[in-house]
Short mmCIF file of C-alpha atoms in Angstrom, two decimals:
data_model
loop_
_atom_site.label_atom_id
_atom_site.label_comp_id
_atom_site.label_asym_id
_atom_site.label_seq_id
_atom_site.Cartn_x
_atom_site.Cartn_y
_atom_site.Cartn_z
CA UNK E 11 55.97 -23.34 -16.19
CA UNK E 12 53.50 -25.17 -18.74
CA UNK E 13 56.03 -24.19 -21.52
CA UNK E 14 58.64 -26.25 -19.41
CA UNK E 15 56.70 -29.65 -19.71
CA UNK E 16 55.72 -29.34 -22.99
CA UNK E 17 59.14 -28.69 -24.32
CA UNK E 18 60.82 -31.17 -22.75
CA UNK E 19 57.87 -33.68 -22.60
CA UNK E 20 59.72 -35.36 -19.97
CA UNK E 21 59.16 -36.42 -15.62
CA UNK E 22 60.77 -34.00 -13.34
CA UNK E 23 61.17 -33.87 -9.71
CA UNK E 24 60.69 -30.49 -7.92
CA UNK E 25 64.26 -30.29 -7.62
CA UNK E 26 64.98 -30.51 -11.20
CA UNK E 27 62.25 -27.58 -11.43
CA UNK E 28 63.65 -25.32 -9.41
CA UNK E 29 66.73 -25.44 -11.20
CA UNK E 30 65.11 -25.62 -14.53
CA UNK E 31 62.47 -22.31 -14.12
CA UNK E 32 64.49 -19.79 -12.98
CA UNK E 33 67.02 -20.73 -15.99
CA UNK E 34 64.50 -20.95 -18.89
CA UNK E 35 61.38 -19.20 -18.06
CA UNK E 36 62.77 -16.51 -15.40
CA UNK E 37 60.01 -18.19 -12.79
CA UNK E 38 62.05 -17.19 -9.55
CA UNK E 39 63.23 -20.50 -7.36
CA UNK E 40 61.29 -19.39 -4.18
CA UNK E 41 57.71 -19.55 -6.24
CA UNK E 42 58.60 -22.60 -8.63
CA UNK E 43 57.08 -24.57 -5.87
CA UNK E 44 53.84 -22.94 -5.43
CA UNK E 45 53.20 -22.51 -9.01
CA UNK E 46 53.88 -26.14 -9.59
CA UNK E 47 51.33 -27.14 -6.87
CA UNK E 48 48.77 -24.63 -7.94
CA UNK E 49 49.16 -26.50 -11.38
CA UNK E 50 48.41 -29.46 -9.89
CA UNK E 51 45.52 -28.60 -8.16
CA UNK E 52 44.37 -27.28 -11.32
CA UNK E 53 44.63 -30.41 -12.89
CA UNK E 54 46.92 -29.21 -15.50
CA UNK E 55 49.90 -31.49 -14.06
CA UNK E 56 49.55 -34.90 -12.51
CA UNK E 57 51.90 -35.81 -9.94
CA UNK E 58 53.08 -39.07 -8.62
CA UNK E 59 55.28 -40.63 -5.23
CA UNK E 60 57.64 -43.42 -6.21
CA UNK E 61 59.75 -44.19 -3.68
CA UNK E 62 60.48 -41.65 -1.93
CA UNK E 63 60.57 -39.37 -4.47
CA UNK E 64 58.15 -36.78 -5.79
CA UNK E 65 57.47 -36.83 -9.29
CA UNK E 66 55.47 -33.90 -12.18
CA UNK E 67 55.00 -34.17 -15.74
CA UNK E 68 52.85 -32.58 -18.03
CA UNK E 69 52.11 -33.34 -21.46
CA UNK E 70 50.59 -31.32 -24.52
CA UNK E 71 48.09 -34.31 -25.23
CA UNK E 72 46.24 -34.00 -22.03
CA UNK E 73 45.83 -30.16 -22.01
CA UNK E 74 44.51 -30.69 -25.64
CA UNK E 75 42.31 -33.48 -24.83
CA UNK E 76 40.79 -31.25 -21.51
CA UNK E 77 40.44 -28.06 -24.34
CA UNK E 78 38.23 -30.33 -26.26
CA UNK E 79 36.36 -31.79 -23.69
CA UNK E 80 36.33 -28.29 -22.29
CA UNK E 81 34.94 -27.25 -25.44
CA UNK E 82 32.40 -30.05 -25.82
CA UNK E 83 30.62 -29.30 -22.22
CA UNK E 84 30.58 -25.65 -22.91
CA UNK E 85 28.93 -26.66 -26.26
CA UNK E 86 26.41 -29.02 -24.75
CA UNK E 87 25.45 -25.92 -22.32
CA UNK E 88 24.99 -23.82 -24.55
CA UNK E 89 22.70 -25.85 -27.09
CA UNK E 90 20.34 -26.24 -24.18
CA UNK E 91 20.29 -23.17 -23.04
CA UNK E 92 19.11 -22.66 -26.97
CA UNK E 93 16.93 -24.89 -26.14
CA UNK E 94 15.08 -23.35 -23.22
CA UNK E 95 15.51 -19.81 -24.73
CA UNK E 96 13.43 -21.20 -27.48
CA UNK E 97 10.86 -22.47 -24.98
CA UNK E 98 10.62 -19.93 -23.25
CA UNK E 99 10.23 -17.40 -26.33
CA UNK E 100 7.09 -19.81 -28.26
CA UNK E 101 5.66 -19.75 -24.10
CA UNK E 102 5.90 -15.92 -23.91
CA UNK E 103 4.32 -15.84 -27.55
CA UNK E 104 1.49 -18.11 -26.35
CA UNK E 105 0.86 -16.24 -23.75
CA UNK E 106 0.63 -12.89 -24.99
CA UNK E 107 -1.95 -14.39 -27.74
CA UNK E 108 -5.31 -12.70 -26.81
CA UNK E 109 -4.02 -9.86 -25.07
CA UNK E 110 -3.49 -7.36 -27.43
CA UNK E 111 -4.62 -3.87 -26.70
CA UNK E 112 -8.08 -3.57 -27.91
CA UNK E 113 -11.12 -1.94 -26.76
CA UNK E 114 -13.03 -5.32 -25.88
CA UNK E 115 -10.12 -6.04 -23.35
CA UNK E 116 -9.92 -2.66 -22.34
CA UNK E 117 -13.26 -2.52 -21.54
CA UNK E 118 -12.69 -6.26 -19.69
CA UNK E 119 -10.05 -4.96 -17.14
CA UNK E 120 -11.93 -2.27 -16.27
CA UNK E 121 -14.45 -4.32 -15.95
CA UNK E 122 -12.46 -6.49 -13.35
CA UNK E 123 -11.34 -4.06 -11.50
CA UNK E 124 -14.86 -2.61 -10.64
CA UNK E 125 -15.41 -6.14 -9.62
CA UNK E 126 -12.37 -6.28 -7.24
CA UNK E 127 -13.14 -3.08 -5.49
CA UNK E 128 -16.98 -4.58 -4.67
CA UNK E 129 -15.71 -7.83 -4.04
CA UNK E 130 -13.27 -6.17 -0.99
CA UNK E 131 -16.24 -4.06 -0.03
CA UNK E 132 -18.16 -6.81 0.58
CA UNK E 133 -15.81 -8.58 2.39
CA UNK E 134 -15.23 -5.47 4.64
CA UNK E 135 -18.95 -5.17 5.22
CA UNK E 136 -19.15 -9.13 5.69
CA UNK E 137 -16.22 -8.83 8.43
CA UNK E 138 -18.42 -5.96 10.26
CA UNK E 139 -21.86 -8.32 10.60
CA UNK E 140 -18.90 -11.46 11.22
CA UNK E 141 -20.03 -11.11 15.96
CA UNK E 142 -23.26 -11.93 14.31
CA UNK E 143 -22.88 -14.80 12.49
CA UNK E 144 -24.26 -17.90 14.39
CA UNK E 145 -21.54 -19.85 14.02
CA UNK E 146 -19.32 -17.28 15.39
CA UNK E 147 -21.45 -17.29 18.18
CA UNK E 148 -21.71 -20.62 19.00
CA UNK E 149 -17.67 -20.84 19.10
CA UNK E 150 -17.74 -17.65 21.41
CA UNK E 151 -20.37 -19.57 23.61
CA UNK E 152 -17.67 -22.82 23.57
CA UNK E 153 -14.61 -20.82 24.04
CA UNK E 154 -16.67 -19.17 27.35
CA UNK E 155 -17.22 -22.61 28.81
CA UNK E 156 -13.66 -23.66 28.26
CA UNK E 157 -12.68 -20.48 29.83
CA UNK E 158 -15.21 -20.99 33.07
CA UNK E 159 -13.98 -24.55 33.72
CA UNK E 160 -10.74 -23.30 33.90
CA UNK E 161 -11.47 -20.21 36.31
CA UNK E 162 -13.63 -22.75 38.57
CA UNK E 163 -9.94 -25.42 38.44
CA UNK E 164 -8.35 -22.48 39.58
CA UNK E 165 -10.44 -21.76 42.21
CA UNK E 166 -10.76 -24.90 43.58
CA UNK E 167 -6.49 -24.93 43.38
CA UNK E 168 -6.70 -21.85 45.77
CA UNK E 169 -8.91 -23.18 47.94
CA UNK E 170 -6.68 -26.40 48.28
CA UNK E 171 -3.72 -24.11 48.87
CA UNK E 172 -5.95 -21.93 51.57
CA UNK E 173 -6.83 -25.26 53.09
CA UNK E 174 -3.67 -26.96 53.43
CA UNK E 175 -2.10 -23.78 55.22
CA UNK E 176 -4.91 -23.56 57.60
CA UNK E 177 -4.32 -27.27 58.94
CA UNK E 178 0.14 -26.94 57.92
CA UNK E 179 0.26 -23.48 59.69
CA UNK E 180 -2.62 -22.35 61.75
CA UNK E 181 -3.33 -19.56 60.09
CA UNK E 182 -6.86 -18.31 59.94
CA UNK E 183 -8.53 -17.68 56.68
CA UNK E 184 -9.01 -13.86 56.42
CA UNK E 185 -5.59 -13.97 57.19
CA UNK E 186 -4.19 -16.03 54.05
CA UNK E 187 -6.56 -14.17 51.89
CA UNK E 188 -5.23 -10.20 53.40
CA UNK E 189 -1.67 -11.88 52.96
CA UNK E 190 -2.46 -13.17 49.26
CA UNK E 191 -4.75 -10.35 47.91
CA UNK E 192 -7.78 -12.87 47.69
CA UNK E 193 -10.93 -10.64 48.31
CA UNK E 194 -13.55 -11.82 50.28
CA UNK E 195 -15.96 -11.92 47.45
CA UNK E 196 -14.05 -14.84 45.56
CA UNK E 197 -15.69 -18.04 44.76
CA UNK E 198 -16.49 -20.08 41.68
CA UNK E 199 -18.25 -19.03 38.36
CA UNK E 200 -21.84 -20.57 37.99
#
């Protein structure tokens, strides 16, 4: 279809197409329109509405000029990709200055390692003496007074509720606490 617009170098409408590209080129009349719009979704022929009319052309100038700028980008890319393979290399090079296999390092990462396993040993044995830390403590001791003033609010909310059905309902108080599950032993925290 390409071949088309470049010979002729000419405007056609997709009329003129259909007729032309089943002639010429063999392109069957029933696809000439979706290859033509493909084309132009590609980029590779503009289109324009005059009137009421539809119009395609295609010339070899512009599909050179998108080759070389085509060519130019994927040029660009590729220098800096150069570029940062380059980097990367003199980084890698850089990096792997001082550790050569020797017995001095060797004898350093064995070194570390030893260091590694007591350093998690001590932190395991730390963790076990950890309820005895003072500090630890002292939060426990917070957290337990936080935790009391909230049993002794929820207390007194029972004993609201118990109070407000005595005088709503009548009832007597073993009564609401059988009827609840409150045991007779229930009060608040000191």
């Amino acid at each position: 279809m390409m071949e088309i617009f470049f010979e002729k170098k000419d405007f056609f409408q997709l009329k003129e197409l259909e007729k032309i590209g089943p002639k010429e080129k063999g392109i069957t009349s029933m696809s000439v329109k979706d290859v033509v719009q493909s084309l132009v979704d590609d980029g590779m022929v503009d289109t324009d509405k005059i009137g009421t009319s539809i119009y395609f052309w295609a010339f070899p100038s512009k599909a050179s000029q998108n080759c070389k700028r085509k060519i130019e980008e994927l040029s660009e890319r590729l220098e800096e990709s150069e570029k940062k393979r380059n980097i990367l290399t003199e980084r890698i090079e850089e990096a792997q200055k001082g550790r050569e296999d020797s017995v001095e390092r060797t004898q350093c990462l064995k070194e570390l390692q030893e260091k590694e396993k007591q350093k998690s040993h001590f932190l395991s044995e730390l963790e076990m003496y950890k309820e005895c830390d003072p500090e630890v403590l002292k939060e426990i001791q917070n957290e337990t007074g936080v935790a009391k003033e909230a049993v002794n609010r929820w207390t007194d909310n029972v004993f609201n509720i118990k109070s407000w059905c005595k005088k709503k309902f009548g009832f007597e108080e073993n009564v609401i606490d059988k009827q609840f599950g409150i045991p007779e032993e229930f009060d608040y925290l000191d």
